[in-house]
Coordinates of C-alpha atoms and ligand atoms in Angstrom, one line a residue:
M1 CA -40.6 -9.4 7.1
T2 CA -41.4 -13.0 8.1
D3 CA -39.9 -12.4 11.6
N4 CA -41.7 -9.1 11.9
P5 CA -44.3 -9.7 14.8
L6 CA -46.9 -7.6 13.0
A7 CA -46.8 -9.2 9.6
G8 CA -50.5 -10.1 8.5
Q9 CA -52.0 -9.5 12.0
P10 CA -55.1 -7.8 12.4
V11 CA -55.3 -4.2 12.4
F12 CA -57.5 -1.6 14.1
V13 CA -57.8 1.7 12.4
A14 CA -59.7 4.4 14.6
G15 CA -60.8 7.6 12.7
A16 CA -62.2 6.9 9.3
G17 CA -61.6 10.4 7.8
I18 CA -59.4 11.1 5.0
M19 CA -56.3 9.5 6.7
G20 CA -58.0 6.7 8.5
A21 CA -59.9 5.4 5.3
G22 CA -56.5 5.7 3.3
I23 CA -54.6 3.8 6.0
A24 CA -57.0 0.9 6.3
Q25 CA -57.0 0.6 2.3
V26 CA -53.1 0.2 2.3
A27 CA -53.1 -2.2 5.3
A28 CA -55.8 -4.2 3.4
Q29 CA -54.0 -4.4 0.3
A30 CA -50.9 -5.6 2.1
G31 CA -52.9 -8.6 3.5
H32 CA -54.2 -7.3 6.9
P33 CA -57.6 -8.0 8.2
V34 CA -58.9 -4.4 9.2
R35 CA -61.3 -3.2 11.6
L36 CA -62.0 0.3 10.8
Y37 CA -63.7 2.3 13.6
D38 CA -65.2 5.8 13.8
Q39 CA -67.1 7.4 16.6
R40 CA -69.6 8.9 14.3
A41 CA -71.9 6.2 13.3
G42 CA -72.1 5.2 9.8
T43 CA -68.7 7.0 8.9
A44 CA -66.5 3.6 8.7
E45 CA -69.2 2.2 6.3
S46 CA -69.3 5.2 4.1
A47 CA -65.5 5.2 4.0
R48 CA -65.7 1.7 2.7
G49 CA -68.4 2.6 0.4
R50 CA -66.2 5.4 -1.1
L51 CA -63.0 2.8 -1.4
A52 CA -65.2 0.5 -3.1
D53 CA -66.2 2.8 -5.7
Q54 CA -62.7 4.1 -6.0
L55 CA -61.6 0.3 -6.5
A56 CA -64.2 -0.4 -9.2
G57 CA -63.2 2.6 -10.8
L58 CA -59.4 1.2 -11.3
V59 CA -60.9 -2.1 -12.1
A60 CA -62.9 -0.6 -14.9
K61 CA -60.0 1.2 -16.1
G62 CA -58.0 -1.5 -16.3
R63 CA -55.5 -0.5 -13.5
L64 CA -56.5 -3.1 -10.8
D65 CA -57.3 -6.9 -10.9
A66 CA -60.8 -7.3 -10.0
G67 CA -60.1 -10.2 -7.5
I68 CA -57.5 -8.0 -5.8
A69 CA -60.1 -5.3 -5.5
Q70 CA -62.7 -7.5 -4.1
Q71 CA -59.9 -9.1 -1.5
T72 CA -59.1 -5.6 -0.3
L73 CA -62.7 -4.8 0.3
A74 CA -63.3 -8.0 2.1
R75 CA -60.6 -7.6 4.4
I76 CA -62.1 -4.2 5.7
E77 CA -64.8 -4.4 8.3
P78 CA -66.4 -1.5 9.9
A79 CA -66.1 -1.7 13.8
H80 CA -68.6 -0.2 16.2
G81 CA -66.5 0.3 19.1
T82 CA -63.1 0.0 20.7
A83 CA -64.0 -3.5 22.1
Q84 CA -63.6 -4.8 18.5
A85 CA -59.8 -3.8 19.1
A86 CA -59.3 -6.9 20.9
G87 CA -56.9 -9.7 19.2
C88 CA -55.4 -6.9 17.1
A89 CA -51.5 -6.7 17.0
L90 CA -51.5 -3.1 15.6
V91 CA -53.8 -0.1 16.3
I92 CA -53.4 3.0 14.3
E93 CA -55.3 5.9 15.1
A94 CA -56.1 8.9 12.9
I95 CA -58.6 10.6 14.9
V96 CA -59.1 14.5 15.3
E97 CA -55.7 16.2 16.0
Q98 CA -56.4 16.9 19.7
I99 CA -54.2 15.5 22.5
D100 CA -56.9 14.7 25.0
A101 CA -59.1 12.8 22.3
K102 CA -56.0 11.0 21.4
R103 CA -54.9 10.2 24.8
A104 CA -58.5 9.0 26.0
L105 CA -59.1 6.8 23.0
L106 CA -55.5 5.1 23.5
A107 CA -56.2 4.5 27.2
E108 CA -59.5 3.0 26.3
L109 CA -57.8 0.8 23.8
E110 CA -55.1 -0.2 26.0
A111 CA -57.7 -2.0 28.2
V112 CA -58.7 -3.9 25.4
V113 CA -55.6 -5.0 23.6
G114 CA -53.2 -7.4 24.5
P115 CA -49.7 -6.4 26.1
R116 CA -47.8 -6.7 22.9
C117 CA -50.3 -4.8 20.7
V118 CA -48.2 -1.7 19.1
L119 CA -50.3 1.5 19.2
A120 CA -49.3 3.9 16.5
T121 CA -50.7 7.4 15.9
N122 CA -51.0 9.2 12.8
T123 CA -50.6 12.5 14.3
S124 CA -49.0 15.3 12.3
S125 CA -48.1 17.7 14.9
I126 CA -48.8 16.4 18.6
S127 CA -45.7 15.0 20.4
V128 CA -45.7 11.4 20.6
T129 CA -44.2 11.5 24.1
A130 CA -47.2 13.3 25.1
I131 CA -49.7 11.2 23.6
A132 CA -48.1 8.2 25.5
Q133 CA -48.0 10.0 28.5
G134 CA -50.4 8.2 31.3
L135 CA -50.6 4.8 29.6
A136 CA -49.6 1.7 31.4
H137 CA -47.1 0.9 28.6
P138 CA -45.9 4.0 26.7
G139 CA -43.1 2.1 25.2
R140 CA -45.8 0.7 22.5
V141 CA -46.7 4.0 21.3
V142 CA -45.1 5.1 18.1
G143 CA -45.7 7.9 15.4
M144 CA -46.8 6.4 12.2
H145 CA -47.0 9.5 10.1
F146 CA -48.8 8.9 6.7
F147 CA -48.9 11.7 4.0
N148 CA -51.9 12.5 2.0
P149 CA -53.5 10.7 0.0
V150 CA -52.2 7.7 1.7
A151 CA -52.4 5.2 -1.2
R152 CA -50.3 7.5 -3.1
M153 CA -47.5 8.9 -1.0
P154 CA -44.9 6.6 -0.2
L155 CA -43.6 8.2 2.7
V156 CA -44.0 7.0 6.4
E157 CA -42.4 9.1 9.4
V158 CA -41.6 6.4 12.0
V159 CA -41.6 8.8 15.0
S160 CA -40.1 7.6 18.3
G161 CA -41.0 9.4 21.4
L162 CA -38.7 9.4 24.4
Q163 CA -40.4 6.2 25.9
T164 CA -40.8 4.3 22.6
D165 CA -39.4 1.1 22.7
A166 CA -36.7 0.5 19.8
A167 CA -37.9 -2.9 18.6
V168 CA -41.6 -1.2 18.4
A169 CA -40.3 1.5 16.0
A170 CA -38.3 -1.1 14.3
A171 CA -41.1 -3.6 13.8
V172 CA -43.2 -0.6 12.2
F173 CA -40.8 0.5 10.1
A174 CA -40.5 -3.1 8.6
L175 CA -43.9 -3.2 8.5
S176 CA -44.4 0.0 6.4
R177 CA -41.7 -1.2 3.9
H178 CA -43.7 -4.3 3.6
W179 CA -46.7 -2.4 2.7
G180 CA -44.9 -0.7 -0.1
K181 CA -43.9 2.4 1.8
V182 CA -40.8 4.3 2.3
P183 CA -40.3 4.7 6.0
V184 CA -38.0 6.9 7.8
H185 CA -37.1 7.0 11.4
A186 CA -37.8 10.5 13.3
R187 CA -37.4 11.5 16.8
S188 CA -40.6 13.3 18.2
T189 CA -39.9 17.0 17.9
P190 CA -42.0 19.8 16.4
G191 CA -43.0 19.1 12.9
F192 CA -41.0 15.7 13.0
I193 CA -38.8 15.8 9.6
V194 CA -41.2 17.0 6.9
N195 CA -43.2 19.5 8.3
R196 CA -40.2 21.3 10.0
I197 CA -37.7 21.1 7.1
A198 CA -40.4 22.3 4.8
R199 CA -41.2 25.6 6.6
P200 CA -38.6 27.7 4.9
Y201 CA -39.9 26.9 1.6
Y202 CA -43.1 29.1 2.5
A203 CA -41.2 31.3 5.1
E204 CA -38.9 32.7 2.5
A205 CA -41.6 33.5 -0.1
L206 CA -43.7 34.9 2.5
A207 CA -40.6 37.1 3.8
L208 CA -40.0 38.3 0.2
L209 CA -43.5 39.1 -0.3
H210 CA -43.7 40.8 2.8
E211 CA -40.9 43.3 1.8
Q212 CA -42.4 43.4 -1.7
A213 CA -39.3 42.0 -3.2
A214 CA -41.2 40.3 -6.1
T215 CA -44.9 39.2 -6.9
P216 CA -46.0 35.6 -6.0
A217 CA -46.0 34.9 -9.8
V218 CA -42.3 35.7 -9.9
L219 CA -41.5 33.6 -6.6
D220 CA -43.4 30.9 -8.1
A221 CA -41.6 31.1 -11.6
C222 CA -38.3 31.1 -10.2
L223 CA -38.7 28.2 -7.5
R224 CA -40.4 25.9 -10.4
G225 CA -37.3 27.0 -12.6
A226 CA -35.2 25.5 -9.7
G227 CA -37.2 22.2 -10.4
F228 CA -39.7 22.4 -7.4
R229 CA -43.2 21.0 -8.9
M230 CA -44.9 23.8 -7.2
G231 CA -43.9 27.4 -6.3
P232 CA -44.6 28.2 -2.5
C233 CA -47.3 30.8 -3.3
E234 CA -49.6 28.4 -5.4
L235 CA -48.6 25.5 -3.1
M236 CA -49.6 27.6 0.0
D237 CA -52.9 28.3 -2.1
L238 CA -53.2 24.6 -2.5
I239 CA -52.7 23.5 1.0
G240 CA -55.1 26.2 2.2
H241 CA -53.6 29.2 4.0
D242 CA -55.5 28.3 7.3
T243 CA -53.8 25.0 7.4
N244 CA -50.3 26.3 6.3
F245 CA -50.6 29.0 8.7
A246 CA -51.6 26.4 11.8
V247 CA -48.6 24.1 11.1
T248 CA -46.1 27.1 11.3
K249 CA -47.8 28.3 14.2
S250 CA -47.8 25.1 15.9
V251 CA -43.9 24.6 15.2
F252 CA -43.3 28.1 16.5
E253 CA -45.2 27.6 19.5
A254 CA -43.9 24.1 20.3
C255 CA -40.3 25.7 19.9
F256 CA -41.0 28.3 22.6
Q257 CA -41.4 30.8 19.9
D258 CA -37.9 30.5 18.5
R259 CA -38.1 33.4 16.0
R260 CA -36.7 31.2 13.4
Y261 CA -40.2 30.0 12.8
T262 CA -41.9 33.2 13.4
P263 CA -45.5 32.9 11.1
S264 CA -46.0 35.8 8.6
P265 CA -48.4 38.7 9.4
L266 CA -49.0 38.8 5.7
Q267 CA -50.3 35.1 5.8
A268 CA -52.0 35.9 9.2
E269 CA -54.1 38.6 7.5
M270 CA -54.9 36.3 4.4
V271 CA -56.2 33.7 6.8
A272 CA -58.2 36.7 8.9
G273 CA -59.9 37.7 5.7
G274 CA -60.8 34.4 4.4
L275 CA -58.4 34.5 1.6
L276 CA -57.6 30.6 2.2
G277 CA -56.6 29.8 -1.5
R278 CA -58.2 27.3 -4.0
K279 CA -60.9 26.4 -1.5
T280 CA -62.4 29.8 -1.0
G281 CA -61.3 31.1 -4.3
Q282 CA -58.9 33.5 -3.7
G283 CA -55.5 33.3 -2.0
F284 CA -52.2 34.7 -3.8
Y285 CA -54.1 33.9 -6.9
A286 CA -57.7 34.2 -7.8
Y287 CA -59.4 30.8 -9.0
A288 CA -62.2 31.0 -11.5
D289 CA -63.9 27.3 -12.0
G290 CA -60.9 25.8 -9.6
Q291 CA -58.2 27.2 -12.4
P292 CA -55.8 30.0 -11.2
T293 CA -55.8 33.3 -13.3
T294 CA -52.1 33.8 -13.3
P295 CA -50.7 37.2 -13.7
A296 CA -48.2 37.7 -16.7
L297 CA -44.4 37.6 -15.6
P298 CA -42.6 40.9 -16.3
V299 CA -40.8 41.3 -19.5
A300 CA -36.9 41.8 -18.9
V301 CA -35.4 41.3 -22.1
T302 CA -36.0 44.2 -24.6
E303 CA -32.8 44.1 -26.6
A304 CA -29.8 41.9 -27.6
P305 CA -26.9 41.3 -26.0
A306 CA -23.8 43.8 -26.8
T307 CA -20.2 44.1 -25.8
A308 CA -17.2 46.2 -26.8
G309 CA -15.1 43.0 -27.0
E310 CA -14.2 41.9 -23.3
V311 CA -16.4 39.0 -22.1
T312 CA -14.8 36.9 -19.0
V313 CA -16.1 34.0 -17.2
H314 CA -15.2 34.0 -13.6
G315 CA -15.2 31.2 -11.1
A316 CA -14.5 27.5 -10.8
G317 CA -17.0 25.0 -10.4
P318 CA -19.9 23.5 -12.6
I319 CA -21.7 26.8 -12.5
A320 CA -18.8 28.9 -14.2
D321 CA -18.0 25.9 -16.5
F322 CA -21.7 26.1 -17.6
L323 CA -21.4 29.8 -18.0
E324 CA -18.2 29.4 -20.2
H325 CA -20.0 27.0 -22.3
A326 CA -23.1 29.1 -22.7
A327 CA -20.9 32.4 -23.4
T328 CA -19.1 30.3 -25.9
A329 CA -22.0 29.4 -27.6
A330 CA -23.7 32.8 -27.5
L331 CA -20.5 34.4 -29.0
A332 CA -19.5 31.6 -31.7
A333 CA -21.6 33.5 -34.3
Q334 CA -19.0 36.7 -33.8
G335 CA -16.2 34.4 -34.4
W336 CA -14.7 34.6 -30.6
G337 CA -15.3 33.2 -27.4
P338 CA -14.9 34.5 -23.6
A339 CA -11.9 34.5 -21.5
R340 CA -12.0 32.6 -18.2
Q341 CA -10.6 33.3 -14.9
R342 CA -10.9 30.8 -12.3
G343 CA -9.3 32.3 -9.1
S344 CA -11.0 35.7 -9.0
G345 CA -13.3 34.8 -5.8
W346 CA -16.5 35.3 -7.5
T347 CA -18.4 33.4 -10.1
G348 CA -20.3 35.3 -13.2
L349 CA -19.6 37.1 -16.4
Q350 CA -17.8 40.2 -16.9
V351 CA -19.0 42.2 -19.8
D352 CA -16.4 45.1 -20.5
G353 CA -16.7 46.9 -17.3
A354 CA -20.0 45.2 -16.0
R355 CA -20.6 42.3 -13.8
L356 CA -23.4 39.7 -13.6
V357 CA -22.5 38.0 -10.5
L358 CA -23.7 34.7 -8.9
T359 CA -25.4 35.5 -5.8
D360 CA -23.1 35.0 -2.9
G361 CA -26.0 36.4 -0.2
R362 CA -24.9 40.1 -0.7
T363 CA -27.0 42.5 -2.4
A364 CA -26.2 43.8 -5.8
T365 CA -25.6 47.1 -4.3
E366 CA -23.0 45.7 -2.0
V367 CA -21.1 43.6 -4.3
A368 CA -21.0 46.9 -6.7
A369 CA -19.7 49.0 -3.9
A370 CA -17.2 46.4 -2.8
A371 CA -16.0 46.2 -6.2
G372 CA -16.0 49.9 -6.8
L373 CA -18.1 49.4 -9.8
R374 CA -21.7 50.8 -10.9
D375 CA -22.8 48.2 -13.2
V376 CA -23.6 45.0 -11.5
A377 CA -26.4 42.7 -11.3
V378 CA -26.5 39.5 -9.1
F379 CA -28.3 36.4 -10.3
D380 CA -30.0 33.6 -8.4
R381 CA -28.2 30.2 -8.0
P382 CA -29.4 27.7 -10.7
V383 CA -29.7 24.8 -8.1
A384 CA -30.7 22.2 -10.5
L385 CA -27.5 22.4 -12.4
T386 CA -25.2 19.5 -11.9
P387 CA -21.9 18.8 -14.0
A388 CA -24.2 15.9 -15.6
S389 CA -27.2 18.3 -16.1
P390 CA -27.3 21.8 -17.6
P391 CA -30.3 23.9 -16.8
A392 CA -33.2 23.5 -18.9
P393 CA -33.0 25.9 -22.0
G394 CA -35.3 29.1 -21.0
M395 CA -35.0 28.2 -17.1
A396 CA -36.4 31.0 -14.9
L397 CA -33.8 32.7 -13.0
G398 CA -34.1 36.0 -10.9
Y399 CA -31.7 38.8 -11.0
A400 CA -31.4 42.1 -9.2
L401 CA -29.6 45.3 -10.1
A402 CA -27.4 47.4 -7.9
A403 CA -28.9 50.6 -7.0
G404 CA -26.6 52.8 -8.9
A405 CA -26.6 50.6 -12.3
S406 CA -27.1 52.7 -15.7
D407 CA -30.0 52.2 -17.8
A408 CA -27.8 50.9 -20.2
W409 CA -26.6 47.8 -17.7
A410 CA -30.2 47.4 -16.4
A411 CA -31.3 46.5 -20.2
Q412 CA -28.0 44.6 -20.8
A413 CA -27.8 42.4 -17.4
P414 CA -31.1 40.5 -18.7
A415 CA -30.1 40.5 -22.2
W416 CA -26.9 38.5 -21.1
L417 CA -28.6 36.3 -18.8
A418 CA -30.9 35.5 -21.8
A419 CA -28.1 35.0 -24.1
L420 CA -26.7 32.2 -21.4
G421 CA -29.9 30.4 -22.0
F422 CA -32.1 31.6 -19.1
A423 CA -35.2 33.3 -18.8
P424 CA -34.4 36.3 -16.4
L425 CA -37.0 37.8 -14.1
P426 CA -36.5 40.9 -12.0
V427 CA -36.7 40.8 -8.4
A428 CA -35.6 43.5 -6.0
D429 CA -32.3 43.7 -4.5
A430 CA -33.1 41.2 -1.7
P431 CA -30.0 39.5 -0.4
G432 CA -29.9 35.7 -1.3
L433 CA -32.5 36.5 -4.1
V434 CA -35.3 33.9 -4.3
V435 CA -34.0 30.3 -5.0
A436 CA -30.5 30.5 -3.3
R437 CA -32.0 31.8 0.3
T438 CA -34.7 29.3 0.1
V439 CA -32.6 26.1 -0.6
A440 CA -30.0 27.5 1.8
M441 CA -32.6 27.7 4.4
L442 CA -33.8 24.1 3.8
I443 CA -30.4 23.1 4.1
N444 CA -29.8 24.9 7.3
E445 CA -33.2 23.5 8.9
A446 CA -32.2 19.9 7.8
A447 CA -28.8 20.5 9.2
D448 CA -30.1 21.4 12.6
A449 CA -32.8 18.5 12.6
V450 CA -29.7 15.9 12.0
Q451 CA -27.5 17.7 14.4
Q452 CA -30.5 17.3 17.0
G453 CA -31.0 13.7 16.2
V454 CA -34.3 14.0 14.5
C455 CA -33.3 12.2 11.3
T456 CA -30.0 11.0 9.5
E457 CA -29.2 12.9 6.0
P458 CA -30.6 10.1 3.9
G459 CA -33.6 10.2 6.0
A460 CA -34.0 14.1 5.5
D461 CA -33.4 13.6 1.9
A462 CA -35.8 10.7 1.4
A463 CA -38.5 12.9 3.6
M464 CA -38.4 15.9 1.5
T465 CA -38.3 14.0 -2.0
L466 CA -41.1 11.8 -1.2
G467 CA -43.3 14.0 1.5
V468 CA -43.3 16.9 -0.3
N469 CA -42.1 16.2 -3.8
H470 CA -38.9 18.3 -3.5
P471 CA -36.6 17.9 -6.6
A472 CA -33.5 17.0 -4.3
G473 CA -33.4 16.4 -0.7
P474 CA -31.6 19.1 1.5
F475 CA -28.2 17.2 1.5
E476 CA -28.4 16.5 -2.2
F477 CA -28.7 20.2 -2.7
L478 CA -26.0 20.8 -0.3
S479 CA -23.8 18.4 -2.2
R480 CA -24.0 20.6 -5.3
W481 CA -23.1 23.5 -3.3
S482 CA -20.8 23.8 -0.4
A483 CA -20.9 24.1 3.2
R484 CA -18.7 26.9 3.0
E485 CA -20.7 29.0 0.5
V486 CA -23.9 27.9 2.3
T487 CA -22.8 29.3 5.5
A488 CA -21.4 32.6 4.0
L489 CA -24.9 33.1 2.2
L490 CA -26.8 32.6 5.6
D491 CA -24.3 34.9 7.3
A492 CA -25.0 37.7 4.9
L493 CA -28.8 37.3 5.4
D494 CA -28.1 37.3 9.1
S495 CA -26.1 40.4 9.1
H496 CA -28.8 42.0 6.6
Y497 CA -31.9 41.1 8.7
R498 CA -30.6 40.4 12.2
G499 CA -32.9 38.4 14.5
E500 CA -32.9 34.7 14.7
R501 CA -34.2 33.5 11.2
Y502 CA -31.1 33.1 9.5
R503 CA -29.0 31.9 12.4
T504 CA -26.6 29.1 11.0
S505 CA -26.8 25.5 11.9
P506 CA -23.8 24.5 14.0
L507 CA -23.5 21.5 12.0
L508 CA -23.1 23.5 8.9
R509 CA -20.6 25.9 10.2
R510 CA -18.4 23.2 11.5
R511 CA -18.4 21.6 8.0
A512 CA -17.8 24.8 6.4
V513 CA -14.4 24.9 8.1
M514 CA -13.4 21.5 6.9
P515 CA -11.0 20.9 4.3
Q516 CA -13.1 20.7 0.7
D517 CA -16.2 20.5 2.7
L518 CA -15.3 16.9 3.6
P519 CA -18.8 15.2 5.4
Ligands
NAI601 P1 -60.6 13.7 9.5 O1 -61.5 15.0 10.0 O2 -61.0 13.7 7.7 O3 -61.0 12.4 10.0 C1 -61.0 12.3 11.5 C2 -62.0 11.2 11.7 O4 -61.8 11.0 13.2 C3 -63.5 11.8 11.7 O5 -64.2 10.9 10.9 C4 -64.1 11.7 13.1 O6 -65.5 11.4 13.2 C5 -63.2 10.7 14.0 N1 -63.1 10.8 15.3 C6 -62.8 12.0 16.3 N2 -62.8 11.6 17.2 C7 -62.7 10.1 17.5 C8 -62.6 9.3 18.5 N3 -62.4 9.4 19.8 N4 -62.7 7.8 18.2 C9 -63.1 7.4 16.9 N5 -63.1 8.3 15.9 C10 -63.0 9.8 16.1 O7 -59.2 13.9 9.6 P2 -58.0 13.8 8.7 O8 -57.4 14.5 7.8 O9 -58.0 12.2 8.4 O10 -56.9 13.6 10.0 C11 -56.7 12.7 11.0 C12 -55.3 12.5 11.8 O11 -54.1 12.5 10.9 C13 -55.1 13.9 12.4 O12 -54.4 13.5 13.6 C14 -54.2 14.7 11.7 O13 -53.4 15.5 12.3 C15 -53.4 13.5 10.8 N6 -53.0 13.7 9.5 C16 -53.6 14.4 8.6 C17 -53.1 14.6 7.3 C18 -54.0 15.2 6.3 O14 -53.4 15.4 5.3 N7 -55.3 15.4 6.4 C19 -51.8 14.0 7.0 C20 -51.3 13.4 7.9 C21 -51.7 13.2 9.4

């Protein structure tokens, strides 16, 4: 870090709102003198005042040294105009998200700062290339995209526009690391990394809701079961449907209305009706005193699993291995165990003449028709499962029955899933169910981003785990699955729905035909 030209240098932060105040704090904690400017008089002073209160609170709880708190505050000086950017080595703007305002501010600052001063923008959705356009030295403009709350969220997307000087991006990358952050390089493209790759997390839930495949509570339970900290519906309620909808629309418009990113009419209706989520007291859930009133989940298990004596685990790989282990445990009391067939081309459990099949993207009805059977159910992919970690007992898992399944199998399919250790949740017979289609689409979006040079594979993984707390990055999920199976699942979705949403990334499709999914 010692050879970084930005180390310890004065930083000018423009915009003292939520983000600017957080950025000023982080820079000051890392030892930089910070000048904090806001065009609204008194805003920088109040931001500093709020920070003083927060730091005092941490000191009182014994979580921060009083001396460090005092030094941090002493380094932040409210500024009263852009002229005070003179002598700064780095400007970070976090003003209103409007291109004209950002361009005007940077042009004003360019007239004040020295020729080597880096101009960073915290924009979350505007092209860095476009912000730099018209400046005398567009090469010094770089995106430094922090996440809210800045002090706690480790990720920084270091975004290069077409004219960004590589040395400028490298210096900001090194500086972010020095500030204790985890920087990831990104190319300036709509949504950068996180806001782009995260789109399917919301879009697939909205698509399933749109076709009434499951309730918000069931969708959330399924994705929490897969290890996501919050389900998509509760998360959209937290973010605010207006904000979430605006980001989706901005990516959609910036991609020339690529139908892959088509916003949901369901969400548009919620925004139009002011059902914005937590902040208005009503979104997918109702909030009484800030707490969601969550409807009860459907009860699927009504009887014990039964068999006439033939239980076979089909398939190879960690999921089939887990099923064998779980079925063995379930049958142990009866003094016998399941048979195993590895090469049958599907993964799941055969109980007498009925099948529980791991989703491959086809509906249960399609699987039943292809097998010439009535009693078929498909179950969702337990994506958290690795050879080293079995699913947590009672993990929620969606399943769907084939249209012609008997009443007996409708009761037995969830009974067997429960016997295997899952908490089965019924969903409509939608292709790819809930988790499999969502995670496949996250992988697909990440594969496109990598192919288009937006980020690297490790960059995508770091961005998604640190920026939005996903339990695994998209390529980590892919390593537990296979490009061939993900491509097959997406193809099944594509053939079911048509349109552009499930268009498979060329990177995945190429990888799918490589022997054993070699990278
Ligand atoms: P905010 O509304 O809390 O703060 C913006 C501040 O900028 C206001 O205090 C306003 O008075 C000031 N301002 C507006 N025009 C100005 C100008 N010409 N010169 C100086 N100050 C000016 O907004 P927030 O949420 O802090 O967002 C700021 C930027 O950070 C936006 O570009 C936003 O897209 C981006 N961002 C926001 C995130 C969030 O979660 N809120 C996350 C990541 C990026």
